[in-house]
Coordinates of C-alpha atoms and ligand atoms in Angstrom, one line a residue:
Q1 CA 201.2 -9.7 124.8
K2 CA 200.2 -12.3 127.3
L3 CA 199.2 -14.8 124.4
L4 CA 203.2 -15.5 124.2
S5 CA 203.7 -17.2 127.6
Q6 CA 204.0 -20.6 125.9
P7 CA 206.9 -21.6 123.9
L8 CA 206.5 -21.4 120.4
H9 CA 207.2 -23.7 117.3
F10 CA 207.5 -21.8 114.1
G11 CA 206.7 -23.5 111.0
Y12 CA 207.6 -23.1 107.4
V13 CA 206.5 -23.9 104.2
E14 CA 208.2 -23.4 100.4
H15 CA 205.8 -20.6 98.2
E16 CA 207.7 -19.8 94.2
G17 CA 210.8 -21.0 95.4
I18 CA 211.0 -19.0 98.9
I19 CA 211.1 -20.7 102.2
L20 CA 208.2 -18.6 103.9
Y21 CA 207.3 -18.8 107.6
E22 CA 204.2 -21.3 108.1
E23 CA 201.1 -19.8 106.3
G24 CA 203.0 -17.2 104.1
D25 CA 201.9 -19.1 101.3
D26 CA 198.4 -18.2 101.6
V27 CA 199.1 -14.7 103.3
V28 CA 201.5 -13.9 99.8
K29 CA 198.5 -14.9 98.3
A30 CA 196.0 -12.5 99.8
L31 CA 198.5 -9.8 99.4
K32 CA 197.7 -10.0 95.8
T33 CA 194.9 -7.6 96.6
F34 CA 195.8 -6.1 100.1
E35 CA 194.4 -2.7 99.9
V36 CA 197.3 -0.5 100.0
R37 CA 196.5 3.1 101.3
D38 CA 198.5 6.1 100.1
D39 CA 199.7 6.9 103.3
D40 CA 200.8 4.1 104.2
S41 CA 204.6 3.2 104.8
W42 CA 206.7 0.1 104.6
I43 CA 210.1 -1.0 106.4
V44 CA 211.0 -4.1 103.7
T45 CA 214.2 -6.0 104.7
Y46 CA 216.2 -9.1 104.2
P47 CA 216.3 -10.6 107.9
K48 CA 219.4 -8.7 109.5
A49 CA 219.7 -6.1 107.7
G50 CA 218.2 -3.5 110.4
T51 CA 214.3 -3.7 110.4
T52 CA 213.9 -3.2 114.1
W53 CA 216.1 -0.1 114.0
V54 CA 214.7 2.1 110.7
Q55 CA 211.1 0.4 111.6
E56 CA 211.7 2.0 115.6
I57 CA 213.1 5.2 112.8
M58 CA 209.5 5.3 110.9
S59 CA 207.4 5.0 113.4
C60 CA 209.1 7.4 115.8
V61 CA 208.9 9.4 112.8
M62 CA 205.4 9.0 111.8
H63 CA 204.4 9.6 115.8
D64 CA 206.0 13.2 114.6
G65 CA 208.7 12.4 117.5
K66 CA 205.7 11.9 120.3
L67 CA 207.7 9.4 122.1
E68 CA 206.0 9.1 125.5
E69 CA 203.2 8.0 122.7
V70 CA 205.6 5.6 120.6
N71 CA 206.8 4.1 124.3
K72 CA 202.9 3.3 125.3
R73 CA 202.7 0.4 122.7
H74 CA 205.6 -2.5 121.8
T75 CA 207.4 -1.6 118.4
A76 CA 205.9 -5.5 116.9
F77 CA 202.5 -3.7 117.9
R78 CA 203.3 -0.1 116.2
V79 CA 204.8 -2.0 113.0
P80 CA 203.0 -4.9 112.2
F81 CA 204.9 -8.2 110.8
I82 CA 202.4 -8.2 107.7
E83 CA 202.8 -11.7 106.7
F84 CA 204.0 -13.1 110.3
N85 CA 201.4 -15.1 112.4
L86 CA 200.8 -16.8 115.7
P87 CA 200.9 -20.2 114.9
K88 CA 196.9 -21.3 114.1
T89 CA 196.2 -23.3 117.2
I90 CA 197.2 -20.0 119.4
R91 CA 195.0 -17.6 117.0
Q92 CA 191.8 -19.9 117.3
E93 CA 191.9 -20.1 121.1
N94 CA 191.9 -16.5 120.6
K95 CA 189.9 -15.7 118.4
L96 CA 192.9 -13.7 117.0
P97 CA 192.7 -13.0 112.7
L98 CA 196.0 -13.1 110.6
T99 CA 198.4 -10.3 110.5
Y100 CA 197.3 -9.2 107.6
Q101 CA 193.7 -9.0 108.5
A102 CA 194.8 -7.2 111.5
V103 CA 196.3 -4.4 109.5
E104 CA 193.7 -4.0 107.4
Q105 CA 191.8 -2.5 110.6
I106 CA 194.4 -0.2 111.6
P107 CA 193.8 3.5 111.1
S108 CA 196.1 5.0 108.2
P109 CA 198.7 6.1 108.9
R110 CA 200.6 2.4 109.1
V111 CA 203.9 1.8 108.8
I112 CA 204.0 -2.5 108.2
K113 CA 206.8 -4.3 108.0
S114 CA 207.6 -7.0 105.9
H115 CA 210.7 -9.2 105.0
L116 CA 209.0 -10.5 101.7
P117 CA 211.6 -10.0 98.2
G118 CA 209.7 -7.5 95.9
Q119 CA 207.9 -10.3 93.9
L120 CA 205.7 -11.4 96.8
L121 CA 204.9 -8.3 97.9
P122 CA 201.1 -6.3 97.0
P123 CA 201.4 -5.4 93.5
N124 CA 200.6 -2.3 93.5
I125 CA 202.7 -1.2 96.5
W126 CA 205.3 1.1 94.7
D127 CA 203.0 2.7 93.1
K128 CA 201.0 4.3 96.1
S129 CA 203.1 3.8 99.2
K130 CA 206.2 4.5 100.8
V131 CA 209.2 1.9 101.0
V132 CA 212.4 1.6 102.9
Y133 CA 214.5 -0.6 102.3
V134 CA 218.1 -1.6 104.0
I135 CA 220.7 -3.1 102.9
R136 CA 223.6 -4.5 105.1
N137 CA 227.1 -6.2 104.6
P138 CA 225.8 -9.5 103.9
K139 CA 228.6 -10.7 105.8
D140 CA 227.3 -9.6 108.7
V141 CA 224.0 -10.6 107.9
V142 CA 225.2 -14.0 108.3
V143 CA 226.5 -13.6 111.6
S144 CA 223.4 -12.1 113.0
Y145 CA 221.2 -14.6 111.3
F146 CA 222.7 -17.3 112.8
Y147 CA 222.8 -16.4 116.1
F148 CA 219.1 -14.6 115.9
L149 CA 217.9 -18.5 114.5
K150 CA 219.2 -20.2 117.4
L151 CA 217.4 -17.4 119.4
I152 CA 214.2 -17.9 117.6
N153 CA 214.5 -22.0 116.8
P154 CA 216.7 -22.9 120.3
N155 CA 215.1 -27.1 119.5
D156 CA 216.3 -26.9 116.0
R157 CA 219.2 -25.1 116.0
S158 CA 221.2 -24.5 119.3
G159 CA 223.8 -27.4 118.0
Q160 CA 224.8 -25.4 114.8
T161 CA 228.3 -24.4 114.1
F162 CA 228.6 -21.0 112.4
S163 CA 230.8 -23.0 109.5
E164 CA 227.0 -25.2 108.8
F165 CA 225.1 -22.2 109.0
F166 CA 227.5 -20.3 106.7
D167 CA 227.6 -23.0 104.5
E168 CA 223.4 -22.9 104.0
M169 CA 223.1 -19.1 103.7
M170 CA 225.5 -19.4 101.0
S171 CA 223.6 -22.5 99.2
G172 CA 220.5 -20.6 99.5
K173 CA 218.2 -22.1 101.0
I174 CA 217.4 -20.4 103.8
L175 CA 214.1 -18.6 105.7
Y176 CA 213.0 -15.5 103.1
G177 CA 215.8 -17.4 100.1
P178 CA 218.8 -16.0 99.3
W179 CA 220.5 -12.4 100.1
W180 CA 221.3 -11.5 96.6
D181 CA 217.8 -12.6 95.0
H182 CA 216.3 -10.1 97.9
Y183 CA 218.8 -7.3 97.9
L184 CA 219.3 -6.7 94.1
S185 CA 215.6 -6.5 93.8
F186 CA 214.9 -3.4 95.6
W187 CA 218.5 -2.6 94.2
K188 CA 216.9 -2.0 91.2
M189 CA 213.6 -0.4 92.5
R190 CA 216.1 3.1 94.3
H191 CA 215.7 5.5 91.7
H192 CA 211.6 5.2 91.7
P193 CA 210.6 8.1 93.9
N194 CA 208.6 5.6 96.5
V195 CA 211.1 4.0 97.3
L196 CA 214.2 5.1 99.9
L197 CA 217.6 2.9 100.0
L198 CA 219.6 2.7 103.6
R199 CA 222.1 1.3 104.4
F200 CA 223.1 -0.4 108.0
E201 CA 226.7 1.4 107.8
D202 CA 226.0 4.6 107.2
L203 CA 223.0 4.3 109.9
K204 CA 226.3 3.4 112.2
R205 CA 227.7 6.6 110.7
D206 CA 225.1 8.9 111.2
L207 CA 222.2 8.4 112.6
R208 CA 220.9 12.0 112.7
G209 CA 221.4 12.3 109.0
N210 CA 219.8 9.0 108.2
V211 CA 216.8 10.0 111.0
E212 CA 215.8 13.2 108.6
K213 CA 216.1 11.7 105.5
V214 CA 214.0 9.1 106.8
S215 CA 211.2 12.1 107.9
K216 CA 211.8 14.1 104.8
F217 CA 210.9 10.6 102.8
L218 CA 207.8 10.7 105.1
G219 CA 206.7 13.9 104.5
K220 CA 207.5 15.7 108.0
D221 CA 209.1 18.4 108.5
M222 CA 210.5 18.6 111.5
P223 CA 212.5 20.6 113.7
A224 CA 216.0 20.0 114.5
E225 CA 215.4 19.1 118.3
T226 CA 212.3 16.5 117.0
L227 CA 214.9 14.9 114.9
D228 CA 217.9 15.1 118.0
A229 CA 215.7 13.1 120.3
I230 CA 214.4 10.5 117.5
T231 CA 217.9 9.8 117.2
D232 CA 218.5 9.6 120.8
H233 CA 215.9 7.1 121.4
C234 CA 217.1 5.1 118.2
T235 CA 220.5 4.4 119.7
F236 CA 221.7 0.7 120.2
A237 CA 222.0 1.5 124.0
N238 CA 218.4 3.0 124.1
M239 CA 216.2 0.8 122.3
K240 CA 218.3 -2.3 123.5
K241 CA 217.0 -0.7 127.5
N242 CA 213.1 0.2 126.3
P243 CA 211.1 -2.6 126.7
M244 CA 209.0 -1.0 124.3
A245 CA 211.9 -1.0 121.4
N246 CA 213.4 -4.4 121.8
P247 CA 212.1 -7.4 120.4
D248 CA 213.9 -9.1 123.7
S249 CA 211.0 -8.2 125.5
I250 CA 208.4 -9.7 124.0
L251 CA 210.4 -13.2 123.2
A252 CA 211.2 -13.4 126.4
D253 CA 207.1 -14.1 127.2
T254 CA 208.0 -17.4 124.9
A255 CA 210.1 -19.9 126.8
P256 CA 213.9 -19.1 128.7
R257 CA 216.7 -18.2 125.9
E258 CA 220.1 -17.8 125.5
G259 CA 221.5 -14.7 123.7
S260 CA 219.5 -11.5 122.7
F261 CA 218.0 -10.1 119.7
M262 CA 219.7 -6.3 120.1
R263 CA 223.2 -8.6 119.8
K264 CA 226.4 -6.1 119.2
G265 CA 224.4 -4.0 116.4
K266 CA 227.9 -3.3 114.9
V267 CA 229.3 -2.3 111.8
G268 CA 232.5 -5.9 110.9
D269 CA 231.5 -8.6 113.5
W270 CA 232.1 -10.5 110.6
K271 CA 235.7 -10.1 111.1
S272 CA 235.5 -12.1 114.3
H273 CA 233.7 -15.3 113.2
F274 CA 235.0 -16.1 108.9
T275 CA 237.6 -17.9 108.3
V276 CA 240.0 -16.5 105.4
A277 CA 238.6 -19.7 103.2
Q278 CA 234.6 -18.5 103.9
N279 CA 235.8 -14.7 103.0
E280 CA 237.0 -15.8 100.1
A281 CA 234.3 -17.6 99.3
M282 CA 231.6 -14.7 100.1
D283 CA 233.9 -12.4 98.8
A284 CA 233.3 -15.1 95.1
L285 CA 229.6 -14.9 95.5
I286 CA 229.1 -10.8 96.1
R287 CA 231.1 -10.4 92.8
D288 CA 229.3 -13.3 91.3
K289 CA 225.7 -12.9 92.4
C290 CA 226.2 -8.4 92.3
Y291 CA 228.5 -8.1 89.0
G292 CA 227.0 -5.6 86.5
T293 CA 224.7 -4.1 89.2
G294 CA 226.1 -1.9 90.9
L295 CA 225.7 -2.9 94.3
T296 CA 228.7 -3.1 96.6
F297 CA 229.4 -3.6 100.2
D298 CA 232.4 -1.8 102.7
Q299 CA 233.7 -3.6 104.2
Ligands
A3P301 P1 223.4 -7.6 115.8 O1 223.1 -9.4 115.6 O2 225.0 -8.1 114.4 O3 223.6 -7.1 116.7 P2 216.6 -7.2 112.2 O4 216.3 -6.1 112.9 O5 216.8 -6.7 110.5 O6 216.6 -8.3 112.5 O7 218.2 -6.0 112.7 C1 218.8 -7.2 113.8 C2 220.0 -6.1 113.8 O8 219.6 -5.0 113.9 C3 221.3 -7.2 114.9 O9 222.4 -6.6 114.5 C4 220.4 -6.1 116.2 O10 221.8 -5.6 117.2 C5 220.8 -4.2 115.4 N1 220.3 -3.5 115.6 C6 219.2 -3.5 115.7 N2 219.0 -2.1 116.3 C7 220.0 -1.4 116.2 C8 220.4 0.1 116.9 N3 219.7 0.6 117.1 N4 221.7 0.3 116.5 C9 222.7 -0.5 115.6 N5 222.2 -1.9 115.3 C10 220.5 -2.0 115.8

């Protein structure tokens, strides 16, 4: 954690039409032959869909609900972000491998985080590992992503208005590409036995039910008290005040920041950001991109 005691600057590359964090193109090429294990579980999402929330649930489940063990290490270390790397200079100074190389050394069972769209993940992931994917109403994703990019890139983004960011999201020229391609690539896989598709809005409605669903999917038959304890550990309020579950505790070390990663954690915050015209444009885009796929969103 102390490695991060300096401001970070994130660069970007484009690979197969998708904007990735710098060196992401090299990582994606290496992932083509990455050794996926039978007992791996992956949390894969479009950014801001509820990754941190579900990775915490999965990590608790894979620790068999032993929360004192979970709380010994920060979530970013328990659930490594496979295509994301510290800048090369910091890695070289500290003789650190790329994240995926570190993941190769982690003993089983591993929980691995990725924001890569389906086509860029290791090709045998579907047949070998369990994949949990989270979908969130794209309107709330736009709002959450707007604040998140200001938080991690204050130099580039602090002056950006919501309206400017909205247009950027609508164009699809954004880190990890357009949400619609990302969602649809996993939506198509939703009936695959190794894929569990969750909704942010369902997690808000029934966290306990979703914790149970995740535990069953990951092959754990847990007693009710353990499921209750994990549910309590994973509420917004408890994750926000837990330095081992809240990404703010790592971000705070890198530079002074305004705002918070654990921002509001609500459904429908878009209603206090979108203009009528933006809402109509987004509805039209959703109709256009999701028509005939069966994918719809709660308001
Ligand atoms: P907001 O910015 O709307 O608050 P990701 O982890 O994919 O980057 O998503 C971050 C979003 O999930 C943020 O949304 C964050 O507040 C929300 N979130 C994280 N943990 C949560 C929890 N336990 N309950 C509800 N929302 C949570």
